[in-house]
Every structure is written in C-alpha cells, then in structure tokens.
Short mmCIF file of C-alpha atoms and ligand atoms in Angstrom, two decimals:
data_model
loop_
_atom_site.label_atom_id
_atom_site.label_comp_id
_atom_site.label_asym_id
_atom_site.label_seq_id
_atom_site.Cartn_x
_atom_site.Cartn_y
_atom_site.Cartn_z
CA MET E 17 61.35 134.15 -50.92
CA ALA E 18 62.54 137.76 -51.23
CA GLU E 19 66.21 138.33 -51.95
CA ALA E 20 68.30 138.09 -48.82
CA GLN E 21 69.59 141.34 -47.33
CA ILE E 22 72.78 139.72 -46.15
CA GLY E 23 74.72 136.49 -46.64
CA LEU E 24 76.80 134.50 -44.21
CA ILE E 25 79.47 131.95 -45.04
CA GLY E 26 80.64 129.46 -42.41
CA LEU E 27 78.07 127.76 -40.19
CA GLY E 28 80.40 126.74 -37.37
CA THR E 29 79.44 127.55 -33.78
CA MET E 30 79.88 131.32 -34.09
CA GLY E 31 78.61 131.61 -37.66
CA ALA E 32 75.45 129.62 -36.98
CA ALA E 33 74.69 131.63 -33.86
CA LEU E 34 75.24 134.92 -35.68
CA ALA E 35 73.04 133.83 -38.60
CA LEU E 36 70.18 133.01 -36.22
CA ASN E 37 70.67 136.34 -34.45
CA ILE E 38 70.44 138.16 -37.79
CA ALA E 39 67.30 136.22 -38.79
CA GLU E 40 65.72 136.84 -35.40
CA HIS E 41 66.13 140.57 -35.91
CA GLY E 42 64.01 140.44 -39.02
CA PHE E 43 66.65 140.30 -41.74
CA ASP E 44 66.45 137.80 -44.57
CA ILE E 45 69.73 135.94 -44.74
CA ALA E 46 71.30 133.49 -47.18
CA VAL E 47 73.81 131.01 -45.81
CA TRP E 48 76.46 128.79 -47.32
CA ASN E 49 78.82 126.28 -45.77
CA ARG E 50 81.63 124.33 -47.43
CA THR E 51 80.18 121.07 -46.11
CA ALA E 52 76.60 121.10 -47.34
CA SER E 53 75.33 118.65 -44.70
CA ARG E 54 76.09 121.27 -42.06
CA THR E 55 73.72 123.66 -43.83
CA VAL E 56 70.98 121.01 -43.70
CA ASP E 57 71.53 120.51 -39.95
CA PHE E 58 71.56 124.25 -39.43
CA MET E 59 68.18 124.66 -41.09
CA THR E 60 66.74 122.08 -38.69
CA GLU E 61 68.28 123.89 -35.69
CA ALA E 62 66.88 127.20 -36.95
CA GLY E 63 63.29 126.11 -36.21
CA ALA E 64 60.82 128.92 -36.92
CA LEU E 65 63.67 131.25 -37.92
CA ALA E 66 64.31 129.03 -40.96
CA ALA E 67 61.58 131.06 -42.69
CA ARG E 68 64.04 133.96 -42.95
CA VAL E 69 66.98 131.84 -44.08
CA THR E 70 67.86 130.82 -47.65
CA PRO E 71 70.11 127.76 -47.55
CA THR E 72 72.35 127.32 -50.58
CA GLU E 73 74.50 124.49 -51.85
CA ALA E 74 76.55 126.16 -54.57
CA LEU E 75 78.50 129.34 -53.91
CA ALA E 76 77.09 130.89 -57.09
CA ASP E 77 73.53 130.25 -55.84
CA PHE E 78 74.45 131.85 -52.53
CA VAL E 79 75.71 134.99 -54.27
CA ALA E 80 72.66 135.04 -56.57
CA ALA E 81 70.34 134.90 -53.54
CA LEU E 82 71.61 138.25 -52.23
CA GLU E 83 70.14 141.63 -53.02
CA THR E 84 72.61 144.03 -54.61
CA PRO E 85 74.89 145.61 -53.69
CA ARG E 86 75.66 142.47 -51.70
CA ALA E 87 76.82 142.18 -48.12
CA ILE E 88 78.52 138.94 -47.06
CA ILE E 89 79.81 138.01 -43.61
CA LEU E 90 82.64 135.47 -43.50
CA MET E 91 82.68 133.35 -40.35
CA VAL E 92 85.48 131.00 -41.37
CA PRO E 93 88.70 130.21 -39.47
CA ALA E 94 91.22 133.06 -39.46
CA GLY E 95 94.19 132.89 -41.83
CA ALA E 96 94.34 131.14 -45.18
CA PRO E 97 90.64 130.07 -45.20
CA VAL E 98 89.64 133.75 -45.33
CA ASP E 99 91.87 134.42 -48.34
CA GLU E 100 90.63 131.26 -50.05
CA GLN E 101 87.02 132.26 -49.48
CA ILE E 102 87.57 135.78 -50.78
CA ALA E 103 89.32 134.36 -53.87
CA ALA E 104 86.38 132.01 -54.50
CA LEU E 105 83.85 134.82 -54.11
CA ARG E 106 85.63 137.49 -56.11
CA PRO E 107 84.64 136.38 -59.63
CA LEU E 108 81.01 136.17 -58.51
CA LEU E 109 80.84 139.65 -56.99
CA ALA E 110 80.29 143.10 -58.50
CA PRO E 111 81.77 146.52 -57.67
CA GLY E 112 80.33 147.92 -54.45
CA ASP E 113 79.66 144.51 -52.88
CA LEU E 114 80.74 144.27 -49.25
CA ILE E 115 82.77 141.57 -47.55
CA ILE E 116 82.80 141.48 -43.74
CA ASP E 117 85.37 139.24 -42.04
CA GLY E 118 83.86 138.38 -38.65
CA GLY E 119 86.66 136.05 -37.54
CA ASN E 120 89.57 136.70 -35.18
CA ALA E 121 91.89 137.89 -37.97
CA ASN E 122 95.34 139.26 -37.41
CA PHE E 123 94.99 142.99 -38.12
CA HIS E 124 97.96 142.90 -40.52
CA ASP E 125 96.00 140.43 -42.67
CA THR E 126 92.95 142.69 -42.53
CA ASN E 127 95.07 145.69 -43.54
CA ALA E 128 96.30 143.74 -46.56
CA ARG E 129 92.85 142.41 -47.50
CA ALA E 130 91.27 145.87 -47.19
CA ALA E 131 94.05 147.33 -49.36
CA ALA E 132 93.51 144.60 -51.97
CA ALA E 133 89.71 144.94 -51.96
CA GLY E 134 89.76 147.11 -55.06
CA ASP E 135 86.20 148.01 -56.05
CA LEU E 136 84.73 145.85 -53.26
CA LEU E 137 84.05 147.25 -49.80
CA TYR E 138 85.84 145.51 -46.95
CA LEU E 139 85.13 145.47 -43.22
CA GLY E 140 87.25 143.67 -40.59
CA LEU E 141 84.91 142.91 -37.73
CA GLY E 142 86.00 141.73 -34.28
CA VAL E 143 83.13 139.80 -32.70
CA SER E 144 83.21 139.01 -28.99
CA GLY E 145 80.96 137.15 -26.63
CA GLY E 146 81.37 133.51 -27.55
CA GLU E 147 78.47 131.46 -28.88
CA GLU E 148 75.90 133.03 -26.57
CA GLY E 149 77.03 136.52 -27.50
CA ALA E 150 76.85 135.75 -31.21
CA ARG E 151 73.35 134.35 -30.80
CA PHE E 152 71.84 136.96 -28.49
CA GLY E 153 74.02 140.06 -28.86
CA PRO E 154 77.77 140.26 -29.34
CA SER E 155 80.05 143.22 -28.92
CA MET E 156 81.46 144.20 -32.33
CA MET E 157 84.54 146.17 -33.27
CA ALA E 158 84.71 147.27 -36.91
CA GLY E 159 87.47 148.63 -39.10
CA GLY E 160 87.79 149.22 -42.84
CA SER E 161 86.34 151.91 -45.05
CA GLN E 162 83.75 154.32 -43.69
CA ALA E 163 81.50 153.37 -46.62
CA ALA E 164 81.74 149.70 -45.62
CA TRP E 165 80.77 150.55 -42.06
CA ASP E 166 77.89 152.77 -43.16
CA ARG E 167 76.48 149.90 -45.23
CA ALA E 168 76.88 147.27 -42.51
CA ALA E 169 76.01 149.37 -39.46
CA PRO E 170 72.18 149.08 -39.55
CA ILE E 171 72.32 145.27 -39.39
CA LEU E 172 75.30 145.10 -37.00
CA ARG E 173 73.76 147.62 -34.62
CA ALA E 174 70.47 145.72 -34.68
CA ILE E 175 72.03 142.41 -33.68
CA ALA E 176 74.59 143.78 -31.19
CA ALA E 177 74.44 143.62 -27.42
CA ARG E 178 72.93 146.72 -25.84
CA TYR E 179 74.06 148.74 -22.88
CA ASP E 180 71.31 151.04 -21.63
CA GLY E 181 69.79 150.81 -25.10
CA THR E 182 73.03 151.73 -26.91
CA PRO E 183 74.26 149.05 -29.36
CA CYS E 184 77.73 147.71 -28.61
CA ALA E 185 79.02 147.97 -32.17
CA ASP E 186 81.18 150.74 -33.54
CA PHE E 187 83.74 151.70 -36.15
CA PHE E 188 87.30 152.36 -35.03
CA GLY E 189 89.24 153.34 -38.13
CA GLU E 190 90.58 152.16 -41.46
CA GLY E 191 91.95 148.79 -42.48
CA GLY E 192 92.62 146.47 -39.56
CA ALA E 193 91.58 148.90 -36.81
CA GLY E 194 88.57 146.81 -35.74
CA HIS E 195 90.52 143.58 -35.60
CA PHE E 196 93.27 145.40 -33.71
CA VAL E 197 90.77 146.54 -31.08
CA LYS E 198 89.53 142.94 -30.84
CA THR E 199 93.10 141.72 -30.44
CA VAL E 200 93.69 144.10 -27.52
CA HIS E 201 90.32 143.01 -26.11
CA ASN E 202 91.67 139.47 -26.10
CA GLY E 203 94.99 140.55 -24.57
CA ILE E 204 93.04 142.17 -21.76
CA GLU E 205 90.86 139.04 -21.58
CA TYR E 206 94.01 136.94 -21.02
CA ALA E 207 95.22 139.38 -18.34
CA ASP E 208 91.86 139.57 -16.56
CA MET E 209 91.69 135.76 -16.52
CA GLN E 210 95.27 135.41 -15.28
CA LEU E 211 94.74 137.94 -12.47
CA ILE E 212 91.69 135.96 -11.40
CA ALA E 213 93.59 132.66 -11.64
CA GLU E 214 96.32 134.10 -9.41
CA ALA E 215 93.74 135.17 -6.82
CA TYR E 216 92.30 131.64 -7.05
CA GLY E 217 95.80 130.24 -6.50
CA ILE E 218 96.30 132.26 -3.32
CA LEU E 219 92.89 131.24 -1.99
CA ARG E 220 93.54 127.57 -2.85
CA ASP E 221 97.24 127.13 -2.09
CA GLY E 222 97.93 129.96 0.32
CA MET E 223 94.75 129.85 2.35
CA GLY E 224 93.75 126.23 1.83
CA GLN E 225 90.23 127.11 0.71
CA GLY E 226 87.99 124.56 -0.97
CA THR E 227 86.14 125.25 -4.19
CA ASP E 228 82.85 126.08 -2.44
CA ALA E 229 84.49 128.78 -0.34
CA ILE E 230 86.30 130.07 -3.42
CA ALA E 231 83.03 130.18 -5.37
CA GLY E 232 81.47 132.16 -2.51
CA THR E 233 84.35 134.62 -2.47
CA PHE E 234 84.09 135.34 -6.20
CA GLN E 235 80.33 135.60 -5.89
CA ARG E 236 80.78 138.26 -3.21
CA TRP E 237 83.39 140.10 -5.23
CA ASN E 238 80.97 140.13 -8.14
CA SER E 239 78.78 142.57 -6.30
CA GLY E 240 81.59 145.10 -5.80
CA ALA E 241 84.12 146.91 -7.99
CA LEU E 242 85.07 143.61 -9.62
CA GLU E 243 81.58 142.98 -10.98
CA SER E 244 82.10 141.44 -14.37
CA TYR E 245 81.26 138.50 -16.59
CA LEU E 246 84.63 136.88 -15.85
CA THR E 247 84.20 137.19 -12.07
CA GLU E 248 80.70 135.75 -12.41
CA ILE E 249 81.78 132.71 -14.44
CA THR E 250 84.76 132.14 -12.13
CA ALA E 251 82.30 131.61 -9.26
CA ALA E 252 80.25 129.28 -11.46
CA VAL E 253 83.31 127.29 -12.57
CA ALA E 254 84.50 126.94 -8.95
CA ALA E 255 81.07 125.78 -7.78
CA ALA E 256 80.53 123.23 -10.55
CA GLN E 257 80.54 119.50 -9.68
CA ASP E 258 81.97 116.83 -11.95
CA PRO E 259 79.29 114.27 -12.83
CA VAL E 260 81.93 111.51 -13.02
CA THR E 261 83.72 111.96 -9.69
CA GLY E 262 81.00 113.86 -7.85
CA GLY E 263 83.75 116.28 -6.73
CA PRO E 264 84.63 119.78 -7.93
CA VAL E 265 85.10 119.87 -11.68
CA LEU E 266 88.10 122.20 -11.22
CA GLU E 267 89.98 119.31 -9.65
CA VAL E 268 89.77 117.22 -12.80
CA ILE E 269 90.79 119.95 -15.25
CA VAL E 270 94.41 119.78 -16.45
CA ASP E 271 96.33 122.94 -15.47
CA ALA E 272 97.58 123.80 -18.97
CA ALA E 273 95.85 126.73 -20.68
CA GLY E 274 95.11 126.65 -24.40
CA GLN E 275 95.47 129.68 -26.60
CA LYS E 276 94.60 130.46 -30.18
CA GLY E 277 97.05 133.34 -30.34
CA THR E 278 95.23 136.66 -30.04
CA GLY E 279 96.69 137.37 -26.58
CA ARG E 280 100.15 136.67 -27.97
CA TRP E 281 99.49 139.06 -30.88
CA THR E 282 98.74 141.80 -28.35
CA ALA E 283 102.10 141.26 -26.67
CA ILE E 284 103.90 141.17 -30.02
CA GLU E 285 102.20 144.32 -31.32
CA ALA E 286 102.87 146.12 -28.05
CA GLN E 287 106.58 145.56 -28.63
CA HIS E 288 106.31 146.87 -32.18
CA LEU E 289 104.65 149.99 -30.79
CA ALA E 290 107.11 150.29 -27.85
CA SER E 291 104.01 150.24 -25.69
CA ALA E 292 104.17 148.91 -22.11
CA VAL E 293 101.62 146.13 -21.46
CA PRO E 294 103.45 144.04 -18.85
CA VAL E 295 100.30 142.58 -17.28
CA ILE E 296 99.15 141.23 -20.64
CA GLU E 297 102.66 139.95 -21.39
CA ALA E 298 102.76 138.21 -18.02
CA ALA E 299 99.42 136.57 -18.78
CA VAL E 300 100.64 135.26 -22.14
CA THR E 301 103.85 134.01 -20.55
CA ALA E 302 101.86 132.32 -17.79
CA ARG E 303 99.85 130.41 -20.42
CA ASN E 304 103.10 129.35 -22.09
CA LEU E 305 104.49 128.17 -18.74
CA SER E 306 101.27 126.38 -17.88
CA ALA E 307 101.81 124.13 -20.89
CA GLN E 308 105.11 122.81 -19.46
CA ARG E 309 103.45 120.40 -17.07
CA ASP E 310 106.04 117.64 -16.99
CA ARG E 311 108.88 120.05 -16.49
CA ARG E 312 107.00 121.80 -13.68
CA ALA E 313 106.38 118.47 -11.97
CA GLY E 314 110.07 117.63 -12.26
CA LEU E 315 111.15 120.96 -10.82
CA GLU E 316 108.72 120.66 -7.94
CA ALA E 317 110.37 117.34 -7.10
CA LEU E 318 113.79 118.98 -7.39
CA PHE E 319 113.16 122.13 -5.36
CA GLY E 320 110.15 121.18 -3.27
CA ALA E 321 106.62 122.53 -3.40
CA ALA E 322 105.83 126.02 -2.16
CA PRO E 323 104.76 125.93 1.49
CA SER E 324 101.06 126.58 1.91
CA HIS E 325 99.06 128.17 4.75
CA LEU E 326 99.60 131.78 4.23
CA THR E 327 97.72 133.33 7.11
CA THR E 328 98.78 136.93 6.65
CA ILE E 329 96.51 137.77 3.73
CA SER E 330 92.83 138.58 4.02
CA ARG E 331 90.22 138.08 1.35
CA ASP E 332 89.69 141.84 1.28
CA GLN E 333 93.36 142.36 0.49
CA ILE E 334 93.14 139.90 -2.40
CA GLU E 335 90.08 141.76 -3.66
CA GLY E 336 91.98 145.04 -3.39
CA ALA E 337 94.96 143.55 -5.24
CA LEU E 338 92.65 142.38 -8.02
CA ILE E 339 91.00 145.79 -8.31
CA ALA E 340 94.39 147.52 -8.55
CA GLY E 341 95.70 144.89 -10.98
CA LYS E 342 92.67 145.23 -13.20
CA VAL E 343 92.82 149.03 -13.31
CA LEU E 344 96.53 148.91 -14.18
CA CYS E 345 95.97 146.27 -16.86
CA TYR E 346 93.24 148.30 -18.59
CA THR E 347 95.39 151.42 -18.30
CA GLN E 348 98.03 149.58 -20.32
CA GLY E 349 95.55 148.19 -22.85
CA PHE E 350 94.01 151.59 -23.58
CA GLU E 351 97.43 153.23 -23.74
CA MET E 352 98.42 150.64 -26.33
CA LEU E 353 95.26 151.29 -28.36
CA GLY E 354 96.05 155.01 -28.33
CA ALA E 355 99.62 154.33 -29.49
CA ALA E 356 98.37 152.08 -32.30
CA SER E 357 95.79 154.64 -33.38
CA ARG E 358 98.49 157.30 -33.64
CA ALA E 359 100.93 155.00 -35.41
CA HIS E 360 98.38 153.80 -37.99
CA GLY E 361 96.39 157.03 -38.32
CA TRP E 362 93.15 155.36 -37.24
CA ASP E 363 91.83 158.14 -35.01
CA THR E 364 90.26 155.49 -32.77
CA ASP E 365 87.94 156.92 -30.13
CA LEU E 366 89.09 155.10 -26.97
CA SER E 367 85.99 156.12 -25.09
CA ALA E 368 83.89 154.49 -27.82
CA VAL E 369 85.97 151.33 -27.44
CA ALA E 370 85.18 151.24 -23.72
CA ARG E 371 81.50 151.82 -24.53
CA VAL E 372 81.45 148.91 -26.98
CA TRP E 373 83.04 146.67 -24.34
CA ARG E 374 80.38 147.45 -21.72
CA ALA E 375 78.11 144.62 -22.85
CA GLY E 376 78.21 141.48 -24.97
CA CYS E 377 81.95 140.81 -24.86
CA ILE E 378 83.97 138.54 -22.61
CA ILE E 379 85.61 141.40 -20.67
CA ARG E 380 82.37 143.26 -20.01
CA SER E 381 82.37 144.69 -16.51
CA ALA E 382 80.91 147.39 -14.34
CA MET E 383 84.22 149.27 -14.44
CA LEU E 384 83.99 149.81 -18.21
CA GLY E 385 81.25 152.39 -17.75
CA ASP E 386 83.61 154.51 -15.64
CA MET E 387 86.39 153.89 -18.13
CA ALA E 388 84.26 155.17 -21.02
CA GLU E 389 83.47 158.27 -18.98
CA ALA E 390 87.10 158.84 -17.98
CA LEU E 391 88.43 158.40 -21.51
CA MET E 392 85.82 160.83 -22.83
CA THR E 393 86.48 163.46 -20.17
CA ALA E 394 90.24 163.44 -20.64
CA PRO E 395 91.22 161.93 -23.99
CA GLY E 396 94.93 161.19 -24.09
CA ALA E 397 95.25 160.85 -20.32
CA LEU E 398 96.17 157.54 -18.73
CA LEU E 399 93.23 155.79 -17.13
CA ILE E 400 94.96 155.90 -13.73
CA GLU E 401 95.09 159.68 -13.98
CA ALA E 402 91.28 159.88 -13.95
CA PRO E 403 89.97 160.66 -10.45
CA VAL E 404 87.85 157.51 -10.12
CA PHE E 405 90.73 155.20 -11.05
CA ALA E 406 93.34 157.18 -9.12
CA ASP E 407 91.05 156.62 -6.12
CA HIS E 408 90.90 152.87 -6.82
CA LEU E 409 94.68 152.80 -6.80
CA ARG E 410 95.09 154.95 -3.70
CA GLU E 411 92.72 152.61 -1.89
CA ASN E 412 94.17 149.36 -3.17
CA HIS E 413 97.84 149.61 -4.07
CA ALA E 414 98.87 148.72 -0.52
CA SER E 415 96.83 145.51 -0.83
CA LEU E 416 98.42 144.77 -4.19
CA ARG E 417 101.86 145.25 -2.64
CA HIS E 418 101.02 143.11 0.37
CA VAL E 419 99.57 140.27 -1.69
CA VAL E 420 102.50 140.25 -4.13
CA ALA E 421 105.05 140.41 -1.30
CA GLU E 422 103.40 137.65 0.73
CA ALA E 423 102.92 135.45 -2.31
CA ALA E 424 106.60 135.92 -3.16
CA ARG E 425 107.64 135.08 0.43
CA HIS E 426 105.69 131.84 0.22
CA GLY E 427 106.67 130.85 -3.29
CA ILE E 428 103.27 131.32 -4.93
CA ALA E 429 103.65 132.56 -8.50
CA VAL E 430 101.66 135.74 -9.18
CA PRO E 431 103.23 137.03 -12.41
CA ALA E 432 100.37 139.29 -13.54
CA LEU E 433 99.83 140.88 -10.11
CA SER E 434 103.62 141.37 -9.80
CA ALA E 435 103.77 142.95 -13.26
CA ALA E 436 100.94 145.31 -12.32
CA LEU E 437 102.76 146.38 -9.17
CA ALA E 438 106.09 146.88 -10.95
CA TYR E 439 104.34 148.97 -13.62
CA PHE E 440 102.67 151.10 -10.97
CA ASP E 441 105.93 151.67 -9.09
CA ALA E 442 107.84 152.45 -12.27
CA MET E 443 105.18 154.86 -13.53
CA ARG E 444 104.93 156.81 -10.31
CA THR E 445 108.68 157.26 -9.94
CA ALA E 446 109.66 160.65 -11.34
CA ARG E 447 113.40 160.02 -11.23
CA GLY E 448 113.93 156.54 -12.62
CA THR E 449 117.13 154.59 -13.12
CA ALA E 450 117.53 154.78 -16.90
CA ASN E 451 120.24 157.43 -16.39
CA MET E 452 122.43 154.42 -15.54
CA ILE E 453 121.36 152.67 -18.76
CA GLN E 454 122.23 155.80 -20.72
CA GLY E 455 125.58 156.03 -18.95
CA GLN E 456 126.34 152.43 -19.83
CA ARG E 457 125.28 152.90 -23.44
CA ASP E 458 127.46 155.92 -23.75
CA TYR E 459 130.38 154.15 -22.03
CA PHE E 460 130.47 151.18 -24.36
CA GLY E 461 129.07 152.69 -27.54
CA ARG E 462 129.27 156.50 -27.36
CA HIS E 463 125.49 156.57 -27.89
CA GLY E 464 125.21 159.94 -26.13
CA PHE E 465 122.81 161.15 -23.45
CA VAL E 466 120.73 164.23 -22.63
CA ARG E 467 121.95 166.36 -19.70
CA LEU E 468 119.38 166.83 -16.94
CA ASP E 469 120.71 170.25 -15.91
CA THR E 470 121.01 171.97 -19.33
CA GLY E 471 118.86 169.78 -21.62
CA ALA E 472 121.83 169.54 -24.00
CA GLU E 473 121.55 166.49 -26.27
CA ASP E 474 124.12 163.99 -27.50
CA GLN E 475 126.44 164.51 -24.55
CA HIS E 476 129.21 162.14 -23.51
CA GLY E 477 130.63 161.14 -20.13
CA PRO E 478 134.22 161.64 -18.99
CA TRP E 479 134.95 158.04 -20.00
CA ALA E 480 134.89 159.26 -23.62
CA ASP E 481 138.52 160.29 -23.27
C1 LIG M 8 85.70 136.51 -27.42
C2 LIG M 8 86.89 135.60 -27.20
C3 LIG M 8 87.14 134.69 -28.33
C4 LIG M 8 88.38 133.83 -28.17
C5 LIG M 8 88.28 132.84 -27.07
C6 LIG M 8 89.44 131.84 -27.01
O1 LIG M 8 85.90 137.70 -27.34
O2 LIG M 8 84.60 136.00 -27.64
O3 LIG M 8 88.03 136.40 -27.04
O4 LIG M 8 87.29 135.48 -29.49
O5 LIG M 8 88.58 133.14 -29.34
O6 LIG M 8 88.20 133.50 -25.87
O7 LIG M 8 90.67 132.46 -27.04
P1 LIG M 8 91.98 131.65 -26.64
O8 LIG M 8 91.87 130.29 -27.26
O9 LIG M 8 93.14 132.40 -27.22
O10 LIG M 8 91.98 131.59 -25.16
#
C-alpha cells in the first residue's frame, strides 16, 4: 500500500467516523488506537473503505506508515491524554510534521501546546456535528499557525460539511483560536438548547400539552425563522416512543442535564473578557440546577408546585419569544468572539465563523446565513444592529416580554428567556443606572467618577468632605 497521506490516533466514536470520512474522500489514512483490538474492530466496520486504511499496532509503525512531512490527527479525550499522546509521538516525528488536535480542548491548553510545538506544526481543530457529522461532513474551526492550516486545509475542506458547495472549515487565528470558536459554539449550543427546553416547559406545564402536540409545534416552527437542526431534533425527541413503556420517551428521561464543560468554559472566558453573555450563563446555570434533583423535589414539597394552565400565552408568542431569545443569544456569542479576537490578536473573521456554522455543526440553522451576511456587511456592529435582526427584535420583543412575564407570574422558570429580555432592555437603555454604582463606589472608596456634563474624570461627590 502507498504511504498514507494522513494519520489518525484514537478510534473512539468521533475518531472512527472521521477516519472513514477521510478514507471515503479518497485519502489514504493510517490509524492507531491505544487498545489494539479496537483497531481490528474498526477495520471490520470500515468495509470497502478498509482498502484505504493502514491499521497499525505499534506507534512507531503508525508514524512510519505516513508520508513526510507527516500530518497526524489526534482524536483522544481532551486534557492529559492529548499531552501524553504528543509526548509519545514527539521522539518519532521530524521537523515540519503536523499535529492536529481534533478534540474539544480548552483553548488555553491549545495555546500552550502550539507555543511548545517547536519545529513541529500544530493545529487546534474544533470539530462539530457529533458522530454523523464526523462521518459525513463536520463543521471545523481551526487555529494555530497559518502554515499548519495551509497543510491541513485540502484534506479538512474535502471532508467538511458543505453549504451551497462551500466547505464548512476555516482558520480563525493563531494558537487556540479554533478551539475558542468551538467553545463559543458550544456555549451557544447550550443556550439554544435551554431556550428550546424553556419553550417546551411552557407548552408542557403552562399549556398542558402532550408530547405529540409539542412535537407538532416544533415541527411547524422548523419551517419558519427557527429552522435549525436543534428545532428539528426537538420535534423528533418529543415524538419518540419508549419501547419499554410504549409511552413518550421524554417521560422516562431523568431531568438532569449532563455537561462535559465546554459551555461552562464559555461563561468563564466571557468573565475574563468582561463580555456579556447572560443567555449562555443562564443556560450553564440551568444545567447546574437541573442536577439538584433531590433538593428540587424537597423544595417543591416545601413551597408547592407552580400552578399550571397558563391560558394567556399563544404558541405564536412562544415562537416569537424564541426568535428574539435566539437572536439576542447569538448577538452575545459573536460579541464575545470579537472581544476575544481583539484581546488575543487573532483577527478572527466573525462572518467566516457564521459561514462555517451554517452546515455540519450542532447549531446549524437558517438564521446563520443572515448572520454571516450581517457580520460581513458591518464588521464590528452588534448583530441586533443589522436591519434583518433589528426587524426580528422589533417584531418579537413584545412576545418575549409577554412570555417571560406570564411565566414569572405562574412560577415557571425561564432563566435563558429572562436573561435575553434583561440584556435587551439593558442594551437599549441609553441612560442606565450605573451612575448610582459609581456614586456608591466613590462614597465608600473615593474611586472617582466621570461627570456627565463636562466629561471631567476622577471627580468626587460632596460626601468626600
Ligand atoms: C458538537 C458538540 C459536541 C459536544 C456535545 C456534548 O459540536 O458536536 O458540541 O462537541 O461534546 O454536544 O456536550 P455536553 O456534554 O457539554 O453537553
């Protein structure tokens, strides 16, 4: 067999799917997995594609099977396993060889690994789309050196999802820029999912709808402004029947959300950047609260359950609230990406990020096309300042307000929708209330304030005497 053009380490769900995708696109690939039996199973699963795959048992054989300069994708769990794998590879590699980390790495780790790469090339690659995406076309967000991207791009573009023929894979800046974009993708993913879960909660608890009706509602919404992968799978999840009980599968799923941490990283990094992403933060907090099941049950017994039968909300108003919430959430996510790009000197093209998210990834949606357009037309502007999204808000902020207010009156928790509304109200208020904060700070700590009338800085109030 000819030397492989690329190597892949880690034949877990995502790694195996990506390896088959690469082989299917005509590239010869060598693979290696720590547990050799997994490689044997993988070769059986590969079927006809096995002809393009070189399975290897020893790491040295894997490296020797690659054409030089080598390109190796790591699909191992984020964290220490990546460092261990790089350390094991290093003595076997030569200057100019390329390592691509395709896991969900923390961008700080990727920054450090890229800086320590020395004479190797290093690419931190965010890969989105789950197993199906990896197999048939993921969305990919790269960061590292330009030379690393230039080497990897032909293969990555070939295997990526396509939107109108354009591959959903791009380079967003040095070091951890790609993994940072993936992290924010996941923060938005958490927020999108939480907004949907809140709409589901109002339909279920406030309007007493069954899962079939809920599935129908999401199906209908999926043909409007909310058209997206997440809306589509929400309808499918609501409609699914449990083979054991014969009833809706949703009714047998424990209401405690898991999380591997990328949404939380978004919230943490937003604070480091002093960037406002309250909808994402609310979504992370909601997952944390969801885990406290026993305590929630105890408090329901103590205070009573929220009354149901909320007749004052229409399905159209919930749809409107979701549209407004989604637009506000993405506004925050892109603003955070811009802040990070400035802080780290990445020069990330936000419009290109939106383009890469249009297909293949979990948050792909019809709206992302308009977002790409808006961010290209007016770079640096907030998404809600673009005419198309300003229109969405003009049309739907009253619904958002109504849904949040009615949910609050009836005791239904809607933290992400509430956060979206509070953000909108704060951002469209020219004269805010932080003059009081500044007054207080100056009163107790002589921190000084800026005068509104003269612009004079470091002023003090009469309490200074
Ligand atoms: C993707 C997803 C994926 C993520 C899962 C689970 O883009 O394909 O974001 O990378 O790992 O969605 O994430 P949580 O366990 O944190 O929910």
